[in-house]
CSV table of N, CA and C in Angstrom, one decimal:
chain,number,residue,atom,x,y,z
A,1,CYS,N,17.0,-18.9,10.2
A,1,CYS,CA,17.5,-18.8,8.8
A,1,CYS,C,16.3,-18.4,7.9
A,2,GLY,N,15.2,-19.1,7.9
A,2,GLY,CA,14.1,-18.7,7.1
A,2,GLY,C,13.5,-17.3,7.4
A,3,ARG,N,13.6,-17.0,8.7
A,3,ARG,CA,13.1,-15.6,9.2
A,3,ARG,C,14.0,-14.5,8.6
A,4,ALA,N,15.3,-14.7,8.6
A,4,ALA,CA,16.2,-13.7,8.1
A,4,ALA,C,15.9,-13.5,6.6
A,5,ARG,N,15.7,-14.6,5.9
A,5,ARG,CA,15.5,-14.5,4.4
A,5,ARG,C,14.2,-13.8,4.2
A,6,THR,N,13.1,-14.0,5.0
A,6,THR,CA,11.9,-13.3,4.8
A,6,THR,C,12.0,-11.9,5.1
A,7,LYS,N,12.8,-11.5,6.2
A,7,LYS,CA,13.0,-10.1,6.5
A,7,LYS,C,13.7,-9.4,5.3
A,8,ARG,N,14.8,-10.1,4.8
A,8,ARG,CA,15.5,-9.5,3.7
A,8,ARG,C,14.6,-9.3,2.4
A,9,ALA,N,13.8,-10.3,2.1
A,9,ALA,CA,12.9,-10.2,1.0
A,9,ALA,C,12.0,-9.1,1.2
A,10,ARG,N,11.4,-9.0,2.4
A,10,ARG,CA,10.5,-7.9,2.7
A,10,ARG,C,11.1,-6.5,2.5
A,11,SER,N,12.4,-6.4,3.0
A,11,SER,CA,13.0,-5.1,3.0
A,11,SER,C,13.3,-4.7,1.6
A,12,LEU,N,13.5,-5.6,0.6
A,12,LEU,CA,13.8,-5.3,-0.7
A,12,LEU,C,12.6,-4.7,-1.4
A,13,ARG,N,11.4,-4.8,-0.8
A,13,ARG,CA,10.2,-4.3,-1.4
A,13,ARG,C,10.1,-2.8,-1.1
A,14,PHE,N,10.8,-2.3,-0.1
A,14,PHE,CA,10.7,-0.9,0.2
A,14,PHE,C,11.5,-0.1,-0.8
A,15,CYS,N,10.9,1.0,-1.2
A,15,CYS,CA,11.6,1.9,-2.1
A,15,CYS,C,12.8,2.5,-1.4
A,16,THR,N,13.9,2.5,-2.1
A,16,THR,CA,15.2,3.0,-1.6
A,16,THR,C,15.1,4.5,-1.5
A,17,ARG,N,15.5,5.1,-0.4
A,17,ARG,CA,15.6,6.6,-0.3
A,17,ARG,C,17.0,6.9,-0.8
A,18,LEU,N,17.1,7.6,-1.9
A,18,LEU,CA,18.4,7.9,-2.5
A,18,LEU,C,18.7,9.4,-2.3
A,19,PRO,N,19.9,9.8,-2.4
A,19,PRO,CA,20.3,11.3,-2.3
A,19,PRO,C,19.5,12.0,-3.5
A,20,PHE,N,18.9,13.1,-3.1
A,20,PHE,CA,18.0,13.8,-4.0
A,20,PHE,C,18.6,14.2,-5.3
A,21,GLU,N,19.7,14.9,-5.3
A,21,GLU,CA,20.3,15.4,-6.5
A,21,GLU,C,20.9,14.3,-7.4
A,22,THR,N,21.4,13.3,-6.8
A,22,THR,CA,22.1,12.2,-7.6
A,22,THR,C,21.2,11.3,-8.4
A,23,HIS,N,20.1,10.9,-7.7
A,23,HIS,CA,19.3,9.8,-8.2
A,23,HIS,C,17.9,10.2,-8.7
A,24,LEU,N,17.4,11.4,-8.4
A,24,LEU,CA,16.1,11.8,-8.8
A,24,LEU,C,15.8,11.6,-10.3
A,25,LEU,N,16.7,12.1,-11.1
A,25,LEU,CA,16.5,12.1,-12.5
A,25,LEU,C,16.4,10.6,-13.0
A,26,SER,N,17.3,9.8,-12.6
A,26,SER,CA,17.2,8.4,-13.1
A,26,SER,C,15.9,7.7,-12.6
A,27,TYR,N,15.5,8.0,-11.4
A,27,TYR,CA,14.3,7.4,-10.9
A,27,TYR,C,13.1,7.9,-11.7
A,28,MET,N,13.0,9.3,-12.0
A,28,MET,CA,12.0,9.8,-12.7
A,28,MET,C,12.0,9.3,-14.2
A,29,GLU,N,13.2,9.1,-14.7
A,29,GLU,CA,13.3,8.6,-16.1
A,29,GLU,C,12.7,7.2,-16.1
A,30,ARG,N,13.0,6.4,-15.1
A,30,ARG,CA,12.4,5.0,-15.1
A,30,ARG,C,10.9,5.0,-15.0
A,31,VAL,N,10.4,5.9,-14.1
A,31,VAL,CA,8.9,6.0,-14.0
A,31,VAL,C,8.3,6.5,-15.3
A,32,ALA,N,8.9,7.5,-15.9
A,32,ALA,CA,8.4,8.1,-17.2
A,32,ALA,C,8.4,7.0,-18.3
A,33,ALA,N,9.4,6.2,-18.2
A,33,ALA,CA,9.5,5.1,-19.3
A,33,ALA,C,8.4,4.1,-19.2
A,34,SER,N,7.8,4.0,-18.0
A,34,SER,CA,6.6,3.2,-17.9
A,34,SER,C,5.4,4.0,-18.0
A,35,SER,N,5.3,4.7,-19.1
A,35,SER,CA,4.2,5.7,-19.3
A,35,SER,C,2.8,5.1,-19.4
A,36,GLN,N,2.7,3.8,-19.7
A,36,GLN,CA,1.4,3.2,-19.8
A,36,GLN,C,0.9,3.0,-18.4
A,37,ALA,N,-0.4,2.9,-18.3
A,37,ALA,CA,-1.0,2.7,-17.0
A,37,ALA,C,-0.8,1.3,-16.5
A,38,VAL,N,-0.6,1.2,-15.1
A,38,VAL,CA,-0.5,-0.1,-14.5
A,38,VAL,C,-1.9,-0.3,-13.8
A,39,CYS,N,-2.5,-1.4,-14.0
A,39,CYS,CA,-3.9,-1.6,-13.5
A,39,CYS,C,-3.9,-2.7,-12.4
A,40,CYS,N,-4.7,-2.4,-11.4
A,40,CYS,CA,-4.8,-3.4,-10.3
A,40,CYS,C,-6.3,-3.4,-9.8
A,41,THR,N,-6.5,-4.5,-9.0
A,41,THR,CA,-7.8,-4.6,-8.4
A,41,THR,C,-7.6,-4.8,-6.9
A,42,LEU,N,-8.5,-4.2,-6.1
A,42,LEU,CA,-8.5,-4.4,-4.7
A,42,LEU,C,-9.9,-5.0,-4.4
A,43,GLN,N,-9.8,-6.3,-4.0
A,43,GLN,CA,-10.9,-7.1,-3.7
A,43,GLN,C,-11.2,-7.0,-2.2
A,44,PRO,N,-12.4,-6.5,-1.8
A,44,PRO,CA,-12.6,-6.3,-0.3
A,44,PRO,C,-12.6,-7.6,0.5
A,45,LEU,N,-12.1,-7.5,1.7
A,45,LEU,CA,-12.2,-8.6,2.6
A,45,LEU,C,-13.5,-8.5,3.5
A,46,ASN,N,-14.1,-7.4,3.4
A,46,ASN,CA,-15.4,-7.1,4.2
A,46,ASN,C,-16.5,-6.9,3.2
A,47,ALA,N,-17.6,-7.6,3.3
A,47,ALA,CA,-18.7,-7.6,2.3
A,47,ALA,C,-19.3,-6.2,2.2
A,48,ARG,N,-19.1,-5.3,3.1
A,48,ARG,CA,-19.8,-4.0,3.0
A,48,ARG,C,-19.0,-3.0,2.1
A,49,LEU,N,-17.8,-3.4,1.7
A,49,LEU,CA,-17.0,-2.6,0.8
A,49,LEU,C,-17.1,-3.1,-0.7
A,50,SER,N,-16.8,-2.2,-1.6
A,50,SER,CA,-16.9,-2.5,-3.0
A,50,SER,C,-15.5,-2.9,-3.6
A,51,THR,N,-15.5,-3.6,-4.6
A,51,THR,CA,-14.3,-3.9,-5.4
A,51,THR,C,-13.8,-2.7,-6.0
A,52,LEU,N,-12.5,-2.4,-5.9
A,52,LEU,CA,-11.9,-1.2,-6.6
A,52,LEU,C,-11.0,-1.7,-7.7
A,53,ARG,N,-11.2,-1.1,-8.9
A,53,ARG,CA,-10.4,-1.3,-10.1
A,53,ARG,C,-9.7,0.0,-10.3
A,54,ILE,N,-8.4,0.0,-10.4
A,54,ILE,CA,-7.6,1.2,-10.4
A,54,ILE,C,-6.5,1.1,-11.5
A,55,ALA,N,-6.4,2.2,-12.2
A,55,ALA,CA,-5.3,2.3,-13.3
A,55,ALA,C,-4.5,3.6,-12.9
A,56,LEU,N,-3.2,3.4,-12.8
A,56,LEU,CA,-2.3,4.5,-12.4
A,56,LEU,C,-1.3,4.8,-13.4
A,57,THR,N,-1.0,6.0,-13.7
A,57,THR,CA,0.0,6.5,-14.6
A,57,THR,C,1.0,7.3,-13.8
A,58,PRO,N,2.2,7.6,-14.4
A,58,PRO,CA,3.2,8.4,-13.6
A,58,PRO,C,2.6,9.7,-13.1
A,59,GLY,N,2.9,10.0,-11.8
A,59,GLY,CA,2.4,11.2,-11.2
A,59,GLY,C,1.0,11.1,-10.6
A,60,GLN,N,0.3,10.1,-10.9
A,60,GLN,CA,-1.1,10.0,-10.4
A,60,GLN,C,-1.1,9.2,-9.1
A,61,ARG,N,-2.0,9.5,-8.2
A,61,ARG,CA,-2.2,8.8,-7.0
A,61,ARG,C,-3.6,8.4,-6.8
A,62,PHE,N,-3.8,7.3,-6.1
A,62,PHE,CA,-5.2,6.9,-5.7
A,62,PHE,C,-5.1,7.0,-4.2
A,63,ARG,N,-5.9,7.9,-3.6
A,63,ARG,CA,-5.9,8.2,-2.2
A,63,ARG,C,-7.0,7.6,-1.4
A,64,PHE,N,-6.7,7.1,-0.2
A,64,PHE,CA,-7.6,6.6,0.8
A,64,PHE,C,-7.6,7.6,1.9
A,65,GLY,N,-8.8,7.9,2.4
A,65,GLY,CA,-8.9,8.8,3.6
A,65,GLY,C,-10.3,9.2,3.9
A,66,ARG,N,-10.4,10.1,4.9
A,66,ARG,CA,-11.7,10.6,5.3
A,66,ARG,C,-12.1,11.8,4.4
A,67,HIS,N,-11.1,12.5,3.8
A,67,HIS,CA,-11.4,13.7,3.1
A,67,HIS,C,-12.2,13.4,1.8
A,68,ALA,N,-13.1,14.3,1.5
A,68,ALA,CA,-14.0,14.1,0.3
A,68,ALA,C,-13.3,14.0,-1.0
A,69,GLU,N,-12.1,14.6,-1.1
A,69,GLU,CA,-11.4,14.6,-2.3
A,69,GLU,C,-10.6,13.3,-2.6
A,70,CYS,N,-10.5,12.4,-1.6
A,70,CYS,CA,-9.9,11.1,-1.7
A,70,CYS,C,-10.7,10.3,-2.7
A,71,GLU,N,-10.0,9.5,-3.5
A,71,GLU,CA,-10.7,8.6,-4.5
A,71,GLU,C,-11.5,7.5,-3.8
A,72,GLN,N,-11.0,7.1,-2.6
A,72,GLN,CA,-11.8,6.1,-1.8
A,72,GLN,C,-11.9,6.8,-0.4
A,73,SER,N,-13.1,7.4,-0.2
A,73,SER,CA,-13.4,8.2,1.0
A,73,SER,C,-14.2,7.4,2.0
A,74,PHE,N,-13.8,7.5,3.3
A,74,PHE,CA,-14.5,7.0,4.4
A,74,PHE,C,-14.8,8.1,5.4
A,75,PRO,N,-15.8,9.0,5.0
A,75,PRO,CA,-16.0,10.3,5.7
A,75,PRO,C,-16.3,10.2,7.1
A,76,SER,N,-17.0,9.2,7.6
A,76,SER,CA,-17.4,9.1,9.0
A,76,SER,C,-16.6,8.1,9.8
A,77,ASP,N,-15.5,7.6,9.3
A,77,ASP,CA,-14.7,6.7,10.0
A,77,ASP,C,-13.5,7.4,10.6
A,78,TYR,N,-13.5,7.7,11.9
A,78,TYR,CA,-12.5,8.5,12.5
A,78,TYR,C,-11.2,7.6,12.8
A,79,ARG,N,-11.2,6.4,12.5
A,79,ARG,CA,-10.0,5.6,12.6
A,79,ARG,C,-9.1,5.9,11.4
A,80,ILE,N,-9.7,6.4,10.3
A,80,ILE,CA,-9.0,6.7,9.1
A,80,ILE,C,-8.6,8.2,9.1
A,81,SER,N,-7.3,8.5,8.8
A,81,SER,CA,-6.8,9.8,8.7
A,81,SER,C,-7.5,10.6,7.5
A,82,SER,N,-7.4,11.9,7.5
A,82,SER,CA,-7.9,12.7,6.4
A,82,SER,C,-7.3,12.2,5.1
A,83,LEU,N,-6.0,12.1,5.0
A,83,LEU,CA,-5.3,11.4,3.9
A,83,LEU,C,-4.5,10.3,4.6
A,84,HIS,N,-5.1,9.1,4.4
A,84,HIS,CA,-4.5,7.9,5.2
A,84,HIS,C,-3.4,7.3,4.4
A,85,ALA,N,-3.6,7.0,3.2
A,85,ALA,CA,-2.5,6.3,2.4
A,85,ALA,C,-2.8,6.5,0.9
A,86,SER,N,-1.8,6.3,0.1
A,86,SER,CA,-1.9,6.5,-1.4
A,86,SER,C,-1.3,5.4,-2.1
A,87,LEU,N,-1.9,5.0,-3.2
A,87,LEU,CA,-1.3,4.1,-4.2
A,87,LEU,C,-0.7,4.9,-5.3
A,88,LEU,N,0.5,4.6,-5.7
A,88,LEU,CA,1.2,5.3,-6.8
A,88,LEU,C,2.0,4.4,-7.6
A,89,LEU,N,2.4,4.9,-8.8
A,89,LEU,CA,3.2,4.1,-9.7
A,89,LEU,C,4.6,4.2,-9.3
A,90,ASP,N,5.3,3.1,-9.3
A,90,ASP,CA,6.7,3.0,-8.9
A,90,ASP,C,7.4,2.0,-9.9
A,91,VAL,N,8.6,1.7,-9.7
A,91,VAL,CA,9.3,0.7,-10.6
A,91,VAL,C,10.2,-0.2,-9.7
A,92,TRP,N,10.2,-1.5,-10.1
A,92,TRP,CA,11.2,-2.4,-9.5
A,92,TRP,C,12.6,-2.0,-9.9
A,93,ASP,N,13.6,-2.6,-9.3
A,93,ASP,CA,15.0,-2.2,-9.6
A,93,ASP,C,15.3,-2.5,-11.0
A,94,ASP,N,14.6,-3.5,-11.6
A,94,ASP,CA,14.9,-3.8,-13.0
A,94,ASP,C,14.2,-2.9,-14.0
A,95,GLY,N,13.4,-2.0,-13.5
A,95,GLY,CA,12.7,-1.0,-14.4
A,95,GLY,C,11.3,-1.4,-14.7
A,96,THR,N,10.8,-2.6,-14.2
A,96,THR,CA,9.4,-3.0,-14.4
A,96,THR,C,8.5,-2.1,-13.5
A,97,PRO,N,7.5,-1.6,-14.1
A,97,PRO,CA,6.6,-0.7,-13.4
A,97,PRO,C,5.8,-1.6,-12.3
A,98,CYS,N,5.5,-0.9,-11.2
A,98,CYS,CA,4.7,-1.6,-10.2
A,98,CYS,C,3.9,-0.5,-9.4
A,99,ILE,N,3.1,-1.0,-8.5
A,99,ILE,CA,2.3,-0.1,-7.7
A,99,ILE,C,2.8,-0.2,-6.2
A,100,ALA,N,3.0,1.0,-5.6
A,100,ALA,CA,3.5,1.0,-4.2
A,100,ALA,C,2.4,1.7,-3.4
A,101,ILE,N,2.4,1.5,-2.1
A,101,ILE,CA,1.5,2.2,-1.2
A,101,ILE,C,2.4,3.1,-0.3
A,102,GLU,N,2.0,4.3,-0.1
A,102,GLU,CA,2.7,5.2,0.8
A,102,GLU,C,1.7,5.6,2.0
A,103,ASP,N,2.2,5.3,3.2
A,103,ASP,CA,1.4,5.6,4.4
A,103,ASP,C,1.6,7.0,4.8
A,104,SER,N,0.5,7.7,5.2
A,104,SER,CA,0.6,9.1,5.7
A,104,SER,C,-0.4,9.2,6.9
A,105,SER,N,-0.7,8.1,7.5
A,105,SER,CA,-1.7,8.1,8.6
A,105,SER,C,-1.1,8.1,10.0
A,106,ILE,N,-2.0,8.4,10.9
A,106,ILE,CA,-1.6,8.3,12.3
A,106,ILE,C,-1.8,6.9,12.9
A,107,ASN,N,-2.9,6.3,12.5
A,107,ASN,CA,-3.2,4.9,13.1
A,107,ASN,C,-2.6,3.8,12.3
A,108,GLY,N,-2.0,4.1,11.2
A,108,GLY,CA,-1.2,3.0,10.5
A,108,GLY,C,-1.9,2.4,9.3
A,109,THR,N,-1.1,1.9,8.4
A,109,THR,CA,-1.6,1.2,7.2
A,109,THR,C,-0.8,-0.2,7.3
A,110,TYR,N,-1.5,-1.3,7.1
A,110,TYR,CA,-0.9,-2.6,7.3
A,110,TYR,C,-0.9,-3.4,6.0
A,111,ILE,N,0.2,-4.0,5.7
A,111,ILE,CA,0.3,-4.9,4.5
A,111,ILE,C,0.7,-6.3,5.1
A,112,ASN,N,-0.2,-7.3,4.9
A,112,ASN,CA,0.0,-8.6,5.4
A,112,ASN,C,0.2,-8.6,6.9
A,113,ALA,N,-0.6,-7.8,7.7
A,113,ALA,CA,-0.6,-7.6,9.1
A,113,ALA,C,0.7,-7.0,9.7
A,114,GLU,N,1.5,-6.4,8.8
A,114,GLU,CA,2.7,-5.6,9.3
A,114,GLU,C,2.5,-4.2,8.9
A,115,ARG,N,2.8,-3.3,9.9
A,115,ARG,CA,2.6,-1.9,9.7
A,115,ARG,C,3.7,-1.3,8.8
A,116,VAL,N,3.2,-0.5,7.8
A,116,VAL,CA,4.0,0.2,6.9
A,116,VAL,C,4.5,1.5,7.7
A,117,PRO,N,5.8,1.7,7.8
A,117,PRO,CA,6.3,2.9,8.5
A,117,PRO,C,5.7,4.2,7.9
A,118,LYS,N,5.3,5.1,8.7
A,118,LYS,CA,4.7,6.4,8.2
A,118,LYS,C,5.7,7.1,7.2
A,119,GLY,N,5.2,7.5,6.1
A,119,GLY,CA,6.0,8.1,5.1
A,119,GLY,C,6.8,7.2,4.2
A,120,ALA,N,6.8,5.9,4.5
A,120,ALA,CA,7.5,4.9,3.7
A,120,ALA,C,6.6,4.4,2.5
A,121,ARG,N,7.3,4.0,1.5
A,121,ARG,CA,6.6,3.3,0.3
A,121,ARG,C,6.9,1.9,0.4
A,122,LEU,N,5.9,1.1,0.1
A,122,LEU,CA,6.1,-0.4,0.0
A,122,LEU,C,5.5,-0.9,-1.3
A,123,ARG,N,6.3,-1.5,-2.1
A,123,ARG,CA,5.9,-2.1,-3.4
A,123,ARG,C,5.0,-3.2,-3.1
A,124,LEU,N,3.9,-3.3,-3.8
A,124,LEU,CA,2.9,-4.3,-3.6
A,124,LEU,C,3.0,-5.4,-4.6
A,125,ARG,N,2.6,-6.6,-4.1
A,125,ARG,CA,2.6,-7.8,-5.0
A,125,ARG,C,1.2,-8.4,-4.9
A,126,SER,N,0.8,-9.1,-6.0
A,126,SER,CA,-0.5,-9.7,-6.0
A,126,SER,C,-0.6,-10.7,-4.8
A,127,GLY,N,-1.7,-10.6,-4.2
A,127,GLY,CA,-2.0,-11.4,-3.0
A,127,GLY,C,-1.8,-10.7,-1.7
A,128,ASP,N,-1.1,-9.6,-1.7
A,128,ASP,CA,-0.9,-8.8,-0.5
A,128,ASP,C,-2.2,-8.4,0.1
A,129,GLN,N,-2.3,-8.4,1.4
A,129,GLN,CA,-3.5,-7.9,2.1
A,129,GLN,C,-3.3,-6.6,2.6
A,130,LEU,N,-4.1,-5.6,2.2
A,130,LEU,CA,-4.0,-4.2,2.6
A,130,LEU,C,-5.0,-3.9,3.6
A,131,PHE,N,-4.6,-3.3,4.8
A,131,PHE,CA,-5.6,-2.9,5.8
A,131,PHE,C,-5.4,-1.5,6.2
A,132,LEU,N,-6.4,-0.7,6.3
A,132,LEU,CA,-6.3,0.7,6.6
A,132,LEU,C,-6.6,0.9,8.1
A,133,VAL,N,-6.9,-0.1,8.8
A,133,VAL,CA,-7.0,-0.1,10.3
A,133,VAL,C,-6.4,-1.3,10.8
A,134,ILE,N,-6.2,-1.4,12.1
A,134,ILE,CA,-5.6,-2.6,12.7
A,134,ILE,C,-6.2,-3.9,12.2
A,135,PRO,N,-5.4,-4.8,11.6
A,135,PRO,CA,-6.0,-5.9,10.9
A,135,PRO,C,-6.4,-7.2,11.7
A,136,SER,N,-6.1,-7.2,13.0
A,136,SER,CA,-6.5,-8.4,13.7
A,136,SER,C,-7.0,-8.1,15.1
A,137,GLU,N,-7.9,-9.0,15.6
A,137,GLU,CA,-8.4,-8.8,16.9
A,137,GLU,C,-7.3,-8.8,17.9
A,138,GLU,N,-6.3,-9.6,17.7
A,138,GLU,CA,-5.1,-9.7,18.6
A,138,GLU,C,-4.4,-8.4,18.8
A,139,LEU,N,-4.1,-7.8,17.6
A,139,LEU,CA,-3.4,-6.4,17.6
A,139,LEU,C,-4.4,-5.4,18.2
A,140,LEU,N,-5.6,-5.5,17.9
A,140,LEU,CA,-6.6,-4.5,18.4
A,140,LEU,C,-6.7,-4.6,19.9
A,141,HIS,N,-6.8,-5.8,20.5
A,141,HIS,CA,-7.0,-5.9,21.9
A,141,HIS,C,-5.7,-5.5,22.6
A,142,ALA,N,-4.5,-5.6,22.0
A,142,ALA,CA,-3.3,-5.1,22.6
A,142,ALA,C,-3.3,-3.6,22.8
A,143,THR,N,-4.1,-2.9,22.1
A,143,THR,CA,-4.2,-1.4,22.3
A,143,THR,C,-5.2,-1.1,23.4
A,144,GLY,N,-5.9,-2.1,24.0
A,144,GLY,CA,-6.8,-1.9,25.0
A,144,GLY,C,-8.3,-1.9,24.6
A,145,TYR,N,-8.5,-1.9,23.3
A,145,TYR,CA,-9.9,-1.9,22.8
A,145,TYR,C,-10.5,-3.3,23.0
A,146,GLU,N,-11.8,-3.3,23.4
A,146,GLU,CA,-12.4,-4.6,23.7
A,146,GLU,C,-13.6,-4.9,22.7
A,147,GLY,N,-13.8,-4.1,21.7
A,147,GLY,CA,-14.8,-4.4,20.7
A,147,GLY,C,-14.4,-5.4,19.7
A,148,SER,N,-15.2,-5.4,18.6
A,148,SER,CA,-15.0,-6.4,17.5
A,148,SER,C,-14.7,-5.7,16.2
A,149,LEU,N,-13.9,-6.3,15.3
A,149,LEU,CA,-13.6,-5.8,14.0
A,149,LEU,C,-14.4,-6.4,12.9
A,150,VAL,N,-15.2,-7.4,13.3
A,150,VAL,CA,-15.9,-8.2,12.2
A,150,VAL,C,-16.6,-7.4,11.2
A,151,ALA,N,-17.4,-6.4,11.6
A,151,ALA,CA,-18.2,-5.6,10.7
A,151,ALA,C,-17.5,-4.3,10.3
A,152,LYS,N,-16.4,-4.0,11.0
A,152,LYS,CA,-15.9,-2.6,10.8
A,152,LYS,C,-14.5,-2.5,10.2
A,153,PHE,N,-13.8,-3.6,10.0
A,153,PHE,CA,-12.5,-3.5,9.4
A,153,PHE,C,-12.5,-3.1,8.0
A,154,ILE,N,-11.4,-2.5,7.5
A,154,ILE,CA,-11.3,-2.1,6.1
A,154,ILE,C,-10.1,-2.8,5.6
A,155,GLY,N,-10.3,-3.8,4.7
A,155,GLY,CA,-9.2,-4.5,4.2
A,155,GLY,C,-9.5,-5.0,2.8
A,156,TYR,N,-8.4,-5.1,2.0
A,156,TYR,CA,-8.5,-5.5,0.6
A,156,TYR,C,-7.4,-6.5,0.3
A,157,VAL,N,-7.7,-7.4,-0.7
A,157,VAL,CA,-6.6,-8.2,-1.3
A,157,VAL,C,-6.2,-7.5,-2.6
A,158,PHE,N,-4.9,-7.2,-2.7
A,158,PHE,CA,-4.4,-6.5,-3.9
A,158,PHE,C,-4.0,-7.5,-5.0
A,159,SER,N,-4.3,-7.2,-6.2
A,159,SER,CA,-3.8,-8.0,-7.3
A,159,SER,C,-3.6,-7.1,-8.6
A,160,TYR,N,-2.6,-7.4,-9.3
A,160,TYR,CA,-2.3,-6.7,-10.6
A,160,TYR,C,-3.2,-7.3,-11.6
A,161,ASP,N,-3.6,-6.5,-12.6
A,161,ASP,CA,-4.4,-7.0,-13.7
A,161,ASP,C,-3.6,-7.6,-14.8
A,162,SER,N,-2.3,-7.4,-14.7
A,162,SER,CA,-1.3,-8.1,-15.6
A,162,SER,C,0.0,-8.3,-14.9
A,163,ASP,N,0.9,-9.1,-15.5
A,163,ASP,CA,2.1,-9.5,-14.8
A,163,ASP,C,3.1,-8.3,-14.7
A,164,VAL,N,3.4,-7.8,-13.5
A,164,VAL,CA,4.4,-6.7,-13.4
A,164,VAL,C,5.5,-7.1,-12.4
A,165,THR,N,5.6,-8.4,-12.2
A,165,THR,CA,6.7,-8.9,-11.3
A,165,THR,C,8.0,-8.8,-12.0
A,166,PRO,N,9.0,-8.3,-11.4
A,166,PRO,CA,10.3,-8.2,-12.0
A,166,PRO,C,10.9,-9.6,-12.2
A,167,ALA,N,11.8,-9.7,-13.2
A,167,ALA,CA,12.4,-11.0,-13.5
A,167,ALA,C,13.2,-11.6,-12.3
A,168,ALA,N,13.8,-10.8,-11.6
A,168,ALA,CA,14.6,-11.3,-10.5
A,168,ALA,C,14.0,-10.9,-9.1
A,169,ALA,N,12.7,-11.0,-9.0
A,169,ALA,CA,12.0,-10.7,-7.8
A,169,ALA,C,12.4,-11.6,-6.6
A,170,PRO,N,12.7,-11.0,-5.4
A,170,PRO,CA,12.9,-11.9,-4.3
A,170,PRO,C,11.7,-12.6,-3.9
A,171,VAL,N,11.8,-13.9,-3.4
A,171,VAL,CA,10.7,-14.7,-3.1
A,171,VAL,C,10.5,-14.6,-1.6
């Protein structure tokens, strides 16, 4: 019973893929209506990384990847794709602006230890843990790797700098 509710709540966080012609304008109108920047902080879970403070406006992306043009670049880490994932401005169903992550990697992007499907957007909530590589020793060893993640994982705790939770947000 609790598991089904958790699954449903989680699925409501994914952005709905709507027919292009019918819903693009209303979606873009809602994003444009939230023309002020939405600010967030990514607090590193690994001491070797820096805290990231990000402000996003409509149409802007904050990109993670190996490529030098990414806002957060990991040029020598081949577990990270050239363009691994992006943060972008989105809106909750009630029109409240929020930040979503969009995965474009081969090795996966994980939110709270669950893989984000490639090409999918997931709306983020304060307290979510974002990982750009496999987030646990258990998952890593399941791939056949026998090393350690202690010094090499790339993870952050996401938080909004102001309240952007929709009034009727699923719990």
